[in-house]
Amino acid sequence: MASLTLSPAEHDFITRGVESGFRSDGRGSLDRREVTLRIGMISQANGSARCRVGNLGVGTDILVGIKAEVNPWSPSDGVPENSGTIVCNVDCSPSAAQEFEGRGAEELNVELTQLLDRIFNGPQSGIDLEKLCIIPKQAYWILHVDVLVLDVKGGIIDALVWATRAALMSTRLPRVVVESIPDEDGVMQAEFDVVDDPEDMTELVGVENMPIAVTFFQIGRRFVVDPSEQEEAVSQARMTVAVSPSMDICAMQKGGVLRG
């Protein structure tokens, strides 16, 4: 989604090629570049993953880290009393593209953050957020999903979702022990203790139901997936659809392409 300036001849060559069923790298309209996905990239995080689309140095590269934090419940949080929540944040590194230097990536950061939140924070994510509640109206888990875009060479949205999905699937939470303890008036109060044992961790419930995303880019009268940086620069519009394993549509987002 980085801006790229092409000459009219390059623009016409790419558009006519796609309309004729020919892409400059030899792929078909629905063919993707090679994808490399690894988990456990950040040892201090509760979950992490790195996704690379294309070859090293000429592809899109995304790193996701997840940090779990116990948060006291408050009505002002906007979190249901018997649930936890997921908070997403996307940051495009200034080294990923020249136009990201300074405040150049702010608009894209906001757009990508909103997209991740629409997919992963809510029942549509497939994750059982109620299992993130420790004690109703008292405490819950909040999962901070921090995404760093290391390099951009087209197809950032799908790679972003894949990396986040893999990081959530690798996330482990400490076991929590909840006990009822009488206060000074003899009234039983619920208290909890987080077990600090790396061997006693639990997975998130429902991660197998998380959706996967595919983004279609319109070039001329045809649609392609996983566009190269040049193809993305000539596309007129895009549509991202997140679909669950049961084939339910969980989220959609459309938009144009950032141009130079």
Tab-separated table of C-alpha atoms in Angstrom, residues 67-87 121 128-144 173-174 176 178 192 194 204:
chain	number	residue	atom	x	y	z
A	67	LYS	CA	1.222	-9.128	25.312
A	68	ALA	CA	-1.400	-10.210	27.858
A	69	GLU	CA	-2.215	-7.886	30.746
A	70	VAL	CA	-4.650	-8.147	33.653
A	71	ASN	CA	-6.892	-5.098	33.708
A	72	PRO	CA	-9.323	-4.007	36.467
A	73	TRP	CA	-12.875	-3.824	35.126
A	74	SER	CA	-14.624	-0.471	34.865
A	75	PRO	CA	-17.919	0.445	33.172
A	76	SER	CA	-16.078	3.203	31.314
A	77	ASP	CA	-13.859	0.640	29.548
A	78	GLY	CA	-16.666	-0.395	27.225
A	79	VAL	CA	-15.828	-4.054	27.918
A	80	PRO	CA	-18.715	-6.389	28.924
A	81	GLU	CA	-18.634	-7.324	32.612
A	82	ASN	CA	-18.088	-11.004	31.826
A	83	SER	CA	-15.594	-10.683	28.987
A	84	GLY	CA	-12.058	-9.722	28.034
A	85	THR	CA	-10.900	-7.749	25.036
A	86	ILE	CA	-8.321	-7.515	22.268
A	87	VAL	CA	-6.644	-4.195	21.419
A	121	ASN	CA	-12.025	-7.923	18.517
A	128	ASP	CA	-14.189	-16.935	23.167
A	129	LEU	CA	-13.658	-13.541	24.778
A	130	GLU	CA	-15.679	-14.584	27.821
A	131	LYS	CA	-12.837	-16.970	28.683
A	132	LEU	CA	-10.658	-13.860	29.074
A	133	CYS	CA	-12.779	-12.745	32.010
A	134	ILE	CA	-11.086	-13.551	35.318
A	135	ILE	CA	-13.775	-12.322	37.730
A	136	PRO	CA	-16.925	-10.633	36.375
A	137	LYS	CA	-17.030	-6.908	37.126
A	138	GLN	CA	-13.595	-7.136	38.691
A	139	ALA	CA	-10.764	-8.181	36.374
A	140	TYR	CA	-10.149	-9.458	32.855
A	141	TRP	CA	-7.367	-10.201	30.393
A	142	ILE	CA	-6.591	-7.625	27.730
A	143	LEU	CA	-4.558	-8.830	24.758
A	144	HIS	CA	-2.404	-6.131	23.175
A	173	LEU	CA	-1.813	-17.202	29.094
A	174	PRO	CA	-0.706	-17.906	32.666
A	176	VAL	CA	-5.277	-17.964	37.086
A	178	VAL	CA	-9.666	-17.775	41.777
A	192	PHE	CA	-7.381	-14.239	42.117
A	194	VAL	CA	-1.780	-15.367	38.475
A	204	LEU	CA	-6.847	-19.129	23.866
